[in-house]
Coordinates of C-alpha atoms and ligand atoms in Angstrom, one line a residue:
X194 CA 26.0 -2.6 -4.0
X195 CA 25.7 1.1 -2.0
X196 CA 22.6 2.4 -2.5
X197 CA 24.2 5.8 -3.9
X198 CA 25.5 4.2 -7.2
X199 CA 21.9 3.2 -8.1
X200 CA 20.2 5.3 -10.6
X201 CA 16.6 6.4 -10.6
X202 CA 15.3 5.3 -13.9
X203 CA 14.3 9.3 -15.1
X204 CA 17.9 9.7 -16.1
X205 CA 18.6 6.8 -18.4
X206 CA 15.2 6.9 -19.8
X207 CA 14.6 10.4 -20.6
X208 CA 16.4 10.8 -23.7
X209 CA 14.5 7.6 -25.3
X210 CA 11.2 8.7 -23.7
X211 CA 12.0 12.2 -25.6
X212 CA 12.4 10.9 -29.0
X213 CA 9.4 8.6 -28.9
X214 CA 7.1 11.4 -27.8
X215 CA 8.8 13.6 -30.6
X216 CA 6.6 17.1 -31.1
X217 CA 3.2 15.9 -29.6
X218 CA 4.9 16.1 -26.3
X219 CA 6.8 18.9 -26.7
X220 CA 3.4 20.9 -27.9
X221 CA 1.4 19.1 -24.5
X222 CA 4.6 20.4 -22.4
X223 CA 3.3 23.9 -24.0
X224 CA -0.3 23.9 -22.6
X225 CA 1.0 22.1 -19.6
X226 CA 3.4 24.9 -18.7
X227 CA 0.8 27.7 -19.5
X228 CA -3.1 26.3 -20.8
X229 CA -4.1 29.6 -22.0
X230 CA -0.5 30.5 -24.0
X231 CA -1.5 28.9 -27.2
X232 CA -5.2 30.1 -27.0
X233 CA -3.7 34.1 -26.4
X234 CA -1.4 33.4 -30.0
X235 CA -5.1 32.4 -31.9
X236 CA -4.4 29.1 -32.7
X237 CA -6.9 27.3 -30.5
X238 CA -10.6 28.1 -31.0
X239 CA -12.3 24.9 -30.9
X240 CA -13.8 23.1 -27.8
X241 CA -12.2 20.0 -28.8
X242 CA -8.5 21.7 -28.8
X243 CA -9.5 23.6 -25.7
X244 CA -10.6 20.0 -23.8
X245 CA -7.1 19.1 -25.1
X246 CA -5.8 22.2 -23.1
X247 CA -7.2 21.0 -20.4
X248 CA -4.6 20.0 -17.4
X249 CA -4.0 16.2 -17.4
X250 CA -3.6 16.8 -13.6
X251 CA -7.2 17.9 -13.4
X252 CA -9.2 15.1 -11.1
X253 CA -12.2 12.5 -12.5
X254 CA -11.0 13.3 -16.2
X255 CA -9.8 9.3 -16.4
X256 CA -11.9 6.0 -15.2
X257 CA -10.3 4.2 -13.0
X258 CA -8.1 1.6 -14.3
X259 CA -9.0 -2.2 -13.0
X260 CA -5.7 -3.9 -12.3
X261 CA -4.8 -6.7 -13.7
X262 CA -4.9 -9.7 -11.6
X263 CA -2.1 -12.9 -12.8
X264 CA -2.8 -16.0 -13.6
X265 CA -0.8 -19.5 -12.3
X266 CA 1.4 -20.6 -15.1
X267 CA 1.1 -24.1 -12.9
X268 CA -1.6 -25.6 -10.9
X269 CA -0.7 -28.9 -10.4
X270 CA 0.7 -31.1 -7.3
X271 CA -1.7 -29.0 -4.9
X272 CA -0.2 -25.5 -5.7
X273 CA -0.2 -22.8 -7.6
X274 CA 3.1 -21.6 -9.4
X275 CA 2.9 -17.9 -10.7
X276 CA 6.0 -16.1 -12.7
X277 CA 6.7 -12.7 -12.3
X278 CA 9.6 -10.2 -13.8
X279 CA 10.9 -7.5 -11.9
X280 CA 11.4 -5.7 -15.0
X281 CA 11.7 -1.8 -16.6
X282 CA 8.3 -0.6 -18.0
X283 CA 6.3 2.1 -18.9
X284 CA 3.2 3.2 -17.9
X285 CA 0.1 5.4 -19.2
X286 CA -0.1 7.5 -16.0
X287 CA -0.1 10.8 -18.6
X288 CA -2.4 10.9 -21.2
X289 CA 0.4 11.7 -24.3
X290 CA 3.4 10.3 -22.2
X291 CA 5.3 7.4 -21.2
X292 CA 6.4 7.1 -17.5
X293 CA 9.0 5.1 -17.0
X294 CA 9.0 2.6 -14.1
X295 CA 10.1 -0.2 -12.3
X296 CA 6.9 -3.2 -12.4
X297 CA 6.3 -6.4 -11.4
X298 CA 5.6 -7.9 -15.1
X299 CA 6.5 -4.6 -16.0
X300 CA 3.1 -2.4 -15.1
X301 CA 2.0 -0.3 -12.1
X302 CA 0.5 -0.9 -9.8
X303 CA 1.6 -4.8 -10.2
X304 CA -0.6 -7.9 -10.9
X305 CA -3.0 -8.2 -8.5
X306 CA -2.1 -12.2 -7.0
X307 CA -5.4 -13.9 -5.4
X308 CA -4.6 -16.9 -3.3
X309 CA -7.0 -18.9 -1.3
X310 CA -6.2 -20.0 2.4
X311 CA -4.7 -23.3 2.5
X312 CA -3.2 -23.9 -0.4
X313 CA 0.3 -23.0 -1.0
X314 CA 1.5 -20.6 -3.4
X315 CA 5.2 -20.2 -5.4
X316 CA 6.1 -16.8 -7.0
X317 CA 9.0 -16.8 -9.2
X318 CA 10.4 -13.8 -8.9
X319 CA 13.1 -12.7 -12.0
X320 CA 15.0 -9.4 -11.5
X321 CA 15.9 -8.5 -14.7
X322 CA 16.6 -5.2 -13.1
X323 CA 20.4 -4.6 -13.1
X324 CA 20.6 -4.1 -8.7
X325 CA 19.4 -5.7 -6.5
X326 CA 16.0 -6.1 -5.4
X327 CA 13.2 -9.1 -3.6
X328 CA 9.8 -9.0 -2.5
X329 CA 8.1 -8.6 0.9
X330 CA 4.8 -10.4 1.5
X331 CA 3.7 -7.4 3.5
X332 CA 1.3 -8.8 6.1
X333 CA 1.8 -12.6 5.5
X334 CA 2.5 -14.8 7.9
X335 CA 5.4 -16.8 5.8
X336 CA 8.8 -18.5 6.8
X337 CA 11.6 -16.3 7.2
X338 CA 13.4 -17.2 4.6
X339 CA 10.6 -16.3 2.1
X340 CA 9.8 -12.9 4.0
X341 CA 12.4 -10.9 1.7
X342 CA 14.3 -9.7 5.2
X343 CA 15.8 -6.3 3.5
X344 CA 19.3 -8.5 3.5
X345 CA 18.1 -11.5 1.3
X346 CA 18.0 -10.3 -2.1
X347 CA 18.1 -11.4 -5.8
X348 CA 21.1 -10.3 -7.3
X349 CA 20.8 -8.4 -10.7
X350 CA 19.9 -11.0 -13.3
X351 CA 19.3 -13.3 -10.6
X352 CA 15.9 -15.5 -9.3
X353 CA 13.9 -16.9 -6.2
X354 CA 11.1 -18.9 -5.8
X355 CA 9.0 -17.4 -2.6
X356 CA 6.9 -20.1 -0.9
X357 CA 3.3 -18.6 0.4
X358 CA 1.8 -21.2 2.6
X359 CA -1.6 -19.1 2.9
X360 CA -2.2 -20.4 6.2
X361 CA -3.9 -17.7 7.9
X362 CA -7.1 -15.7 7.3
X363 CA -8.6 -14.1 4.4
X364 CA -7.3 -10.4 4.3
X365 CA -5.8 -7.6 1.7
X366 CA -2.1 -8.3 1.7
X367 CA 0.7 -6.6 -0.6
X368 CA 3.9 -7.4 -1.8
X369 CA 7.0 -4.7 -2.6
X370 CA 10.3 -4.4 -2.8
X371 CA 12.2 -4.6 0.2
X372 CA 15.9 -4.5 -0.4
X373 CA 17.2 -2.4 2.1
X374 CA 18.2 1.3 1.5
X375 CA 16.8 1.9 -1.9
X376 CA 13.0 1.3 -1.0
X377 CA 12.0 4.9 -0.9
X378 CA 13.2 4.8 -4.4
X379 CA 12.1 1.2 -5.3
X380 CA 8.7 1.8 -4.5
X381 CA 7.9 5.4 -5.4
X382 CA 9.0 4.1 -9.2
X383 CA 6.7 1.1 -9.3
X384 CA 7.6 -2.3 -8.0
X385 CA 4.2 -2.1 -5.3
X386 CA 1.1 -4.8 -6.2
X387 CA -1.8 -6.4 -4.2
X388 CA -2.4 -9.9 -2.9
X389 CA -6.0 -10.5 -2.1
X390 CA -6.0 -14.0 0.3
X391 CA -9.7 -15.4 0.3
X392 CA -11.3 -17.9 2.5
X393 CA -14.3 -20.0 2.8
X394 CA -15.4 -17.8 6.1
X395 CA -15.3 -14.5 4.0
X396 CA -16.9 -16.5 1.2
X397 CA -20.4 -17.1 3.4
X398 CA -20.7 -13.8 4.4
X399 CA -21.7 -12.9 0.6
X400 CA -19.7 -9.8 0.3
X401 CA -19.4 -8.8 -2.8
X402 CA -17.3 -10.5 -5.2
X403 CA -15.8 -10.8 -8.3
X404 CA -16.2 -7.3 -10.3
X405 CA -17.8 -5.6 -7.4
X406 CA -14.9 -6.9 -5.4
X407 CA -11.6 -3.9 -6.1
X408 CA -8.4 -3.4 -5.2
X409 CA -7.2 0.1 -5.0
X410 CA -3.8 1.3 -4.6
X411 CA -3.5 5.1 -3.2
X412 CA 0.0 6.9 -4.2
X413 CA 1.1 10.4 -4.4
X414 CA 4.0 11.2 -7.2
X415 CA 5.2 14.4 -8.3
X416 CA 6.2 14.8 -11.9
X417 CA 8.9 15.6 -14.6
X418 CA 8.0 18.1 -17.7
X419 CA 8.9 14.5 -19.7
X420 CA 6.0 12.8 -17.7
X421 CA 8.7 10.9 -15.5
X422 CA 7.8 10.3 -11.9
X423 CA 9.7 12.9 -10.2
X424 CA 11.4 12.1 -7.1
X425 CA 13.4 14.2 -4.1
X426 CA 14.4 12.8 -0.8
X427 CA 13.6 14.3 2.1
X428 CA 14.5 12.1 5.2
X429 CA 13.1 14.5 7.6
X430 CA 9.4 14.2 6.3
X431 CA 9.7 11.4 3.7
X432 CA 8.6 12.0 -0.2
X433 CA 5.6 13.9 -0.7
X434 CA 4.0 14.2 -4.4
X435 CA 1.7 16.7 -5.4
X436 CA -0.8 14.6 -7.4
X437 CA -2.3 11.5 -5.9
X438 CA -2.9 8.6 -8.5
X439 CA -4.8 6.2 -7.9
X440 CA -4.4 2.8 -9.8
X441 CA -1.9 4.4 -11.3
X442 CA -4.3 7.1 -12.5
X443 CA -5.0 11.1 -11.6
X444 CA -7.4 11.2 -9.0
X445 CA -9.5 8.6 -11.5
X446 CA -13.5 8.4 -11.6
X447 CA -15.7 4.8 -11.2
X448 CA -18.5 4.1 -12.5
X449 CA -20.9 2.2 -10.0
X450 CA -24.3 0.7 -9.9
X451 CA -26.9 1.0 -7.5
X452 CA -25.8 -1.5 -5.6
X453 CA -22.8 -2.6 -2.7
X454 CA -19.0 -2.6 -3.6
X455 CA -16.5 -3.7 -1.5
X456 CA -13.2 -1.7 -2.2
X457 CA -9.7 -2.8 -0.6
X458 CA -7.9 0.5 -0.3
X459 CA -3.5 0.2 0.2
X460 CA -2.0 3.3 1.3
X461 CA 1.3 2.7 -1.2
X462 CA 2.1 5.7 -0.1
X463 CA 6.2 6.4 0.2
X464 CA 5.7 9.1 3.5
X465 CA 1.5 10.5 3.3
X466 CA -0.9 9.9 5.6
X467 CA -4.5 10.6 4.5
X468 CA -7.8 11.3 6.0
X469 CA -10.2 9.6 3.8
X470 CA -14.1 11.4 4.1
X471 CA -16.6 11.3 1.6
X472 CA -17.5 14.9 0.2
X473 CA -21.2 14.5 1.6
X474 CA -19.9 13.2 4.9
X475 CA -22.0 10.1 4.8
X476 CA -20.7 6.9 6.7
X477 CA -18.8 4.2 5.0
X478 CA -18.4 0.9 6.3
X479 CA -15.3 -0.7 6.9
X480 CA -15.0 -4.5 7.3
X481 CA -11.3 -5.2 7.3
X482 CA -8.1 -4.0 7.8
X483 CA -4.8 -4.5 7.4
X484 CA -5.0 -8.7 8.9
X485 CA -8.1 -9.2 7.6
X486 CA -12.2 -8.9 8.8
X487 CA -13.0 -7.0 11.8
X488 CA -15.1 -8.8 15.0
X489 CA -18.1 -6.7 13.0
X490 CA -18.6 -3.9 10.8
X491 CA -17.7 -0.1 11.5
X492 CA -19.4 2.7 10.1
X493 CA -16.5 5.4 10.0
X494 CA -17.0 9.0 8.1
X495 CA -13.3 9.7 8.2
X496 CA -10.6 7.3 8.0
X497 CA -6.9 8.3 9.1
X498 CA -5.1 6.2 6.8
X499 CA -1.3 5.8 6.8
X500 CA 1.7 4.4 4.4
X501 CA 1.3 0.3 4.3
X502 CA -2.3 0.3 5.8
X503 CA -4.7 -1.2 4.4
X504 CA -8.5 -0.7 4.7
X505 CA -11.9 -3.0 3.1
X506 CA -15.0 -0.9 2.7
X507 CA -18.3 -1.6 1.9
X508 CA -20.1 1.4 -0.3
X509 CA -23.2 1.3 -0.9
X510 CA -24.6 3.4 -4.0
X511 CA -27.7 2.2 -4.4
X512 CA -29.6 4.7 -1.9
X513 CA -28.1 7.5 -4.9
X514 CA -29.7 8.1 -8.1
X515 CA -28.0 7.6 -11.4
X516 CA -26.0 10.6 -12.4
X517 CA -25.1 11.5 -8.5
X518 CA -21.2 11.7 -8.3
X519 CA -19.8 11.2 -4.9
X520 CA -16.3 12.6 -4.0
X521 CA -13.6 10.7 -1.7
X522 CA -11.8 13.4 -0.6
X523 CA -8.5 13.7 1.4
X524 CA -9.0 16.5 3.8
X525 CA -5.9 16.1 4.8
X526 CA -4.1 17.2 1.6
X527 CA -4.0 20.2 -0.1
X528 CA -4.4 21.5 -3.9
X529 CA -3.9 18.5 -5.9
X530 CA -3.9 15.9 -3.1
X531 CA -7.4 16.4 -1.5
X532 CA -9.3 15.0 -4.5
X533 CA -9.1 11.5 -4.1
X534 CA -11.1 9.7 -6.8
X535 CA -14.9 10.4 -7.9
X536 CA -17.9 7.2 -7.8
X537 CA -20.4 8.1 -10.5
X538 CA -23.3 5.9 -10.6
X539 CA -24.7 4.8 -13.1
X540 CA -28.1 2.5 -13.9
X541 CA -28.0 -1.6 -13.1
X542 CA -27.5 -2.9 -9.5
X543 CA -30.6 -4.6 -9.9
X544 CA -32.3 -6.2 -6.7
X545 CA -29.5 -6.3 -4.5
X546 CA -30.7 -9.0 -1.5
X547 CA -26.8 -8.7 0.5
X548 CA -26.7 -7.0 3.5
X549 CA -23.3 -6.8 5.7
X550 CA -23.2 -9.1 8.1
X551 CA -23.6 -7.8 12.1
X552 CA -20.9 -10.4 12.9
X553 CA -18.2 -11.3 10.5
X554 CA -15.8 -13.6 12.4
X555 CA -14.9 -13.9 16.1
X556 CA -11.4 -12.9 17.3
X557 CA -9.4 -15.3 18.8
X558 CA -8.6 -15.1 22.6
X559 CA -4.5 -14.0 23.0
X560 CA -2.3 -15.4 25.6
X561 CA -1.4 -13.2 28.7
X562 CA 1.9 -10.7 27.7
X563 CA 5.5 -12.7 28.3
X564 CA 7.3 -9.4 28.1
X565 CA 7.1 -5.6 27.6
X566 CA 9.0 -3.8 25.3
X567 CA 9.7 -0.1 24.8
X568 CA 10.7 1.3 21.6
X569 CA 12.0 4.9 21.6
X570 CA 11.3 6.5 18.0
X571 CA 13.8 9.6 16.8
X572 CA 15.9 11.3 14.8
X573 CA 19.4 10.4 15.6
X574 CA 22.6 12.1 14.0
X575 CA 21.1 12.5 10.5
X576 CA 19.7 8.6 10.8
X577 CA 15.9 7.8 12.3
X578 CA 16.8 5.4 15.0
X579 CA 14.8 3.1 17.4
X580 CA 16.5 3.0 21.1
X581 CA 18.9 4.9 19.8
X582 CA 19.8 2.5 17.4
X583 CA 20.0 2.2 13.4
X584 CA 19.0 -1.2 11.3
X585 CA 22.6 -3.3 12.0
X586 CA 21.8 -6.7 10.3
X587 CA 25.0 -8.5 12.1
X588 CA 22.6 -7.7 15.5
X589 CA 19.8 -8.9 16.7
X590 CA 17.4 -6.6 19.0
X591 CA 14.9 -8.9 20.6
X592 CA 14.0 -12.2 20.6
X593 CA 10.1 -12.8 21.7
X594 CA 9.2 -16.8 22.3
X595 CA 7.4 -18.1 19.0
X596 CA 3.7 -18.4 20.3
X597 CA 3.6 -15.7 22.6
X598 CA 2.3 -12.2 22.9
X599 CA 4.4 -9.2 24.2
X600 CA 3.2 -5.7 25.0
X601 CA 5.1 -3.2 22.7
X602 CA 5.2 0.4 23.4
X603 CA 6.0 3.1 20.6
X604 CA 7.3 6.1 22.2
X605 CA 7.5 9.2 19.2
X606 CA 10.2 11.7 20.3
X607 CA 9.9 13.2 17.1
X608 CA 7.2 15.5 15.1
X609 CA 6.6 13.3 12.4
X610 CA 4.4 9.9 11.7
X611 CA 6.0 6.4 12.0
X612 CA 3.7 3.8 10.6
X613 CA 5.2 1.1 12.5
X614 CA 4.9 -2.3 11.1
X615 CA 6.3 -5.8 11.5
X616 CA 7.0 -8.1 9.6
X617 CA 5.7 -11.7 10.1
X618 CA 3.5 -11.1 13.2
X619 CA 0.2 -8.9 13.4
X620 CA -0.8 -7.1 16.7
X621 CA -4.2 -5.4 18.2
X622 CA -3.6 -1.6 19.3
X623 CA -4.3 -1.6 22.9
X624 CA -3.9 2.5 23.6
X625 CA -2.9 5.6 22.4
X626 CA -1.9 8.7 24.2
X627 CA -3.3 11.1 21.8
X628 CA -6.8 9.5 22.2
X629 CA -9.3 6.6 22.1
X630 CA -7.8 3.6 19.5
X631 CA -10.2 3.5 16.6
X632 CA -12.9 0.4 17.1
X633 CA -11.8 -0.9 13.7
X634 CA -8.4 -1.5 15.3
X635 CA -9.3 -2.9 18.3
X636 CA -11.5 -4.9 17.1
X637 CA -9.1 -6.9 13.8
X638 CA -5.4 -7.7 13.2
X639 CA -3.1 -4.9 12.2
X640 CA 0.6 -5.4 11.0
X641 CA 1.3 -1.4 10.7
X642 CA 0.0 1.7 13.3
X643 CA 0.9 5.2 12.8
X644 CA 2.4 6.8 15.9
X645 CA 1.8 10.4 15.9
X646 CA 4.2 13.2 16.9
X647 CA 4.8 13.1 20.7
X648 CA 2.5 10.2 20.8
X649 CA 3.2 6.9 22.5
X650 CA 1.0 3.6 21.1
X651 CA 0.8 0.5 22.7
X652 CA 0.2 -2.9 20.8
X653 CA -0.2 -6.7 21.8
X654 CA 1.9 -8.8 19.3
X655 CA 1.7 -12.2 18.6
X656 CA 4.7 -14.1 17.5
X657 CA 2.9 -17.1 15.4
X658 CA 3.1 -19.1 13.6
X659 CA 6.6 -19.3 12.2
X660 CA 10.2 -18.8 14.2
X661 CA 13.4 -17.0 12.7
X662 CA 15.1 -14.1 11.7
X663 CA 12.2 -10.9 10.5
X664 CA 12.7 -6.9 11.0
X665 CA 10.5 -4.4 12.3
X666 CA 10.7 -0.6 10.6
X667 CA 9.1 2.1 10.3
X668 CA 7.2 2.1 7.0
X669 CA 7.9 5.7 6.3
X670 CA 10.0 4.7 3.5
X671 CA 12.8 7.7 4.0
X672 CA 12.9 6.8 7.6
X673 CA 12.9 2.9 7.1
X674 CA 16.3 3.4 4.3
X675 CA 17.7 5.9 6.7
X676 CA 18.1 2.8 9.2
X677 CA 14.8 3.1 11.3
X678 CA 14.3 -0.8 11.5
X679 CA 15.8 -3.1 13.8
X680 CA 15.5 -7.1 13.5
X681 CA 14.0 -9.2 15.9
X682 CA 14.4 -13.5 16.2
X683 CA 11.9 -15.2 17.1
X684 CA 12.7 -18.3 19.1
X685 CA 11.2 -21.5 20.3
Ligands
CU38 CU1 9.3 7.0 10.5

C-alpha cells in the first residue's frame, strides 16, 4: 500500500472524539483559546475555576506517569512468550480529552518489555491496524528476519512472532514501528515502547532497581483544538512539536526521595535534538547509553541528546532537602520545549549505602578495520540521499564480513542533524570534525550518532553476531521515509 492513501488517525477519529467530549470540551477549548475570556464576562471568580483556567500546556502541573511494563502470557520451555496488539487507542495526554493514537496494546508510550540476557524472548505482534505495520528491535542484536527490515511487514489483520535471543549485554533498548515510508507518521501517533535487557553483570553493580529503576520516553507533539496530536511534514527539518511530553505527559513532575535513581531516558523524538542540563547546572552521571554500560561513569552537566538515543543516569537527590524542586531543562528549545520535566523531593530515601561503581564493565578489544567506508549525507532532488542514493530495497549497498569491524565515515553536506543509526550492529565514535567525541561515547556501544551540519563523524562498526539482510538510515524520521536509508548484507 503507498504511503499517501494512509490516513492519520485525527481525521477518522475526530468526529467520535467530539461527541464523547460533548460541552466540557468545547467550554476547555474556550479557556484554552483565551484563559482570561470567561473571567472578563464575570463568570469565573473562584480559585478553583481559575486553576481550571489554567493552561493544560503549563509544565509540572501532572506527575509523571510510570509506564506500564507487560507481563509473559508464557514462561514455559525456557522462554518467555509476550502478546501484543498493534491496535487504535486513546490516551490521557489532555487533562479533559482523548487523544487518539496508534499503541502497542493500545497505550502510549507502549508496555515497557524487560528481558534478561540469555534467555530468549517471543513477541506476538497482532496488527489490528488496517495498513501495514512491524516492529524494530531498535538496538538489538537479533536475526534478520526478526529485525522488522522496513520491507517485512505484517499485513493489515495480519501476525508475527519476533524471536529475541537476548544474547548480548544489559542495555536500554526500544522497539517501533518500522514499515517503511509511513514512520514519521507511525511513530509521532504512538506505536514507540521501551525494552529494558538486564544482566547478572549490571545486577552486581547495585544500581538501583526496581521502582527507583525508570524508563523515560522524551517526545515533542503539537496539538489539535480536539486534543489530537497534530502533525505536519516537513522533510527539510523533520516534525517539530511545540510541547514536549514526557511519558506521554506535559513536561510532567516526579516525586523522588533522598536517595539515587537511575533514569533511562529515549529520545522518541520524530526530528529534535535536545540539550539536556539541569536548571542549577549541577553534574549528572551517566552510566549507559544507547548499547548499554559505559567502561565507567561520566559526570556530564549537559547532554546533546538526539532522536533514537538513548541515555542511563544516575541522580542523586539525597544531597537536596525535601521540598527542593530541580528542573531538567532543554536549553536547546524554546517556549514550551525547554521545560523538560521537574524532580521534587520529597521525605524517605532512608540510609542509602550504593555508591556508583568507578568501573562498570570492561570494553571488549575490536578487531583491526577490514574496510573503510564513506557515506555522503544530502538532500537530493526533493529525497535525503546517502552517496547520492535513496533506500532501493531490490539493491544492496555494502556487504561488510560478519565478525568484522569497518571504519565508517559520515560526511553532512547538509545543514541539518542525521542521527545515524544501524540496525543490527553497534559501533564506538572514533572522531568528529566539529570537536572532541564525548567520553561517554567513546567509552560504550552506540547504535545511533548525530552528525551535525557540515560535520563529518567517524565510527568503528562491528558486524556480530548475526549475518543477512539489515538497513542503515538516518533516524530523522522525515529523512529516513523520504528514502535516506540504504541496506547493507552482511556476509560470512
Ligand atoms: Cu537525516
Amino acid at each position: 500500500m503507498a504511503p499517501e492513501s494512509w490516513r492519520p488517525p485525527a481525521d477518522a477519529w475526530s468526529r467520535r472524539n467530539f461527541l464523547r467530549n460533548g460541552f466540557g470540551s468545547v467550554a476547555l477549548l474556550c479557556t484554552l483559546a483565551s484563559p482570561g475570556a470567561l473571567r472578563r464576562k464575570g463568570e469565573v471568580t473562584s480559585a478553583a475555576l481559575r486553576a481550571q483556567a489554567r493552561s493544560p500546556f503549563e509544565p509540572f502541573q501532572r506527575d509523571l506517569p510510570r509506564i506500564p511494563e507487560l507481563l509473559p502470557v508464557s514462561t514455559s520451555g525456557g522462554r518467555d512468550v509476550y502478546e501484543i496488539a498493534i491496535r487504535e487507542g486513546l490516551a490521557d495526554v489532555l487533562p479533559g480529552f482523548e487523544t487518539p493514537i496508534y499503541g502497542y496494546e493500545g497505550v502510549y508510550p507502549g508496555p515497557t518489555i524487560r528481558a534478561r540476557k540469555g534467555r530468549e524472548i517471543v513477541v506476538k505482534q497482532r496488527n489490528t491496524l488496517s495498513f501495514e505495520s512491524n516492529v524494530h528491535l531498535h538496538g538489538g542484536y537479533v536475526p534478520a528476519s526478526d529485525d522488522g527490515h522496513p520491507m517485512d511487514v505484517i499485513p493489515a489483520g495480519g501476525s508475527f512472532d519476533y524471536h529475541y535471543p537476548n544474547d548480548q549485554d544489559a542495555a536500554t533498548l526500544w522497539y517501533h514501528d518500522h514499515a517503511h515510508g509511513r514512520t514519521s507518521r507511525t511513530l509521532y501517533y504512538g506505536l514507540v515502547a521501551m525494552y529494558v535487557l538486564e544482566d547478572e553483570l549490571e545486577e552486581e553493580l547495585g544500581l538501583p532497581q526496581g521502582e527507583y529503576d525508570v524508563p523515560i520516553a522524551i517526545a515533542d507533539h503539537a496539538f489539535n483544538k480536539d486534543g489530537s496530536f497534530r502533525y505536519e511534514e516537513n522533510v527539510d527539518f523533520g516534525f517539530r512539536g511545540d510541547t514536549i511530553l514526557v511519558n506521554g505527559a506535559v513536561s510532567p513532575r516526579m516525586a523522588v526521595q533522598r536517595r539515587r535513581y537511575r533514569l533511562r531516558f529515549l529520545n522518541g523524538s520524530n526530528a529534535r535534538s535536545y540539550t539536556l542540563r539541569l536548571a542549577n547546572g549541577e553534574p549528572m552521571t551517566q552510566i549507559a547509553g544507547d548499547g548499554g554500560l559505559l567502561e565507567r561513569p561520566v559526570d556530564r552537566t549537559s547532554f546533546q541528546f538526539h532522536p533514537a538515543e538513548r541515555i542511563d543516569l544516575v541522580l542523586d537527590f539525597s544531597k537536596y532537602g525535601p521540598g527542593e524542586q530541580l528542573v531538567l531543562h532543554n536549553t536547546a528549545g524554546s517556549g514550551g520545549t525547554v521545560a523538560v520535566m521537574r524532580f521534587d523531593v520529597v521525605g524517605g530515601g532512608g540510609r542509602e549505602e550504593f555508591r556508583v561503581p568507578r568501573r562498570l564493565r570492561r570494553l571488549e578489544p575490536l578487531p583491526p578495520f577490514n574496510a573503510r567506508r564513506r557515506w555522503d549525507l544530502a538532500l537530493g532532488t526533493s529525497m535525503w540521499q546517502i552517496n547520492g542514493k535513496g533506500f532501493d530495497p531490490s539493491r544492496i549497498d555494502v556487504r561488510p564480513r560478519l565478525g568484522s569491524t569497518e571504519e565508517w565515515t559520515f560526511v553532512n553536506h547538509s545543514q541539518r542533524v542525521h542521527p545515524m543509526h544501524l540496525h543490527g550492529f553497534q559501533f564506538r565514535v572514533l572522531e568528529r570534525s566539529g570537536g572532541p567525541v564525548e567520553l561517554a561515547d567513546r567509552i560504550g556501544w552506540k547504535d545511533t550518532v548525530g552528525v551535525q551540519p557540515d560535520e563529518t563523524v567517524k565510527v568503528q562498526a562491528w558486524f556480530a553476531p548475526y549475518a543477512g539482510k539489515y538497513v542503515f538510515h538516518c533516524h530523522s524520521l522525515e529523512h529516513a521515509d523520504k528514502a535516506m536509508m540504504l541496506q547493507m548484507e552482511v556476509v560470512e
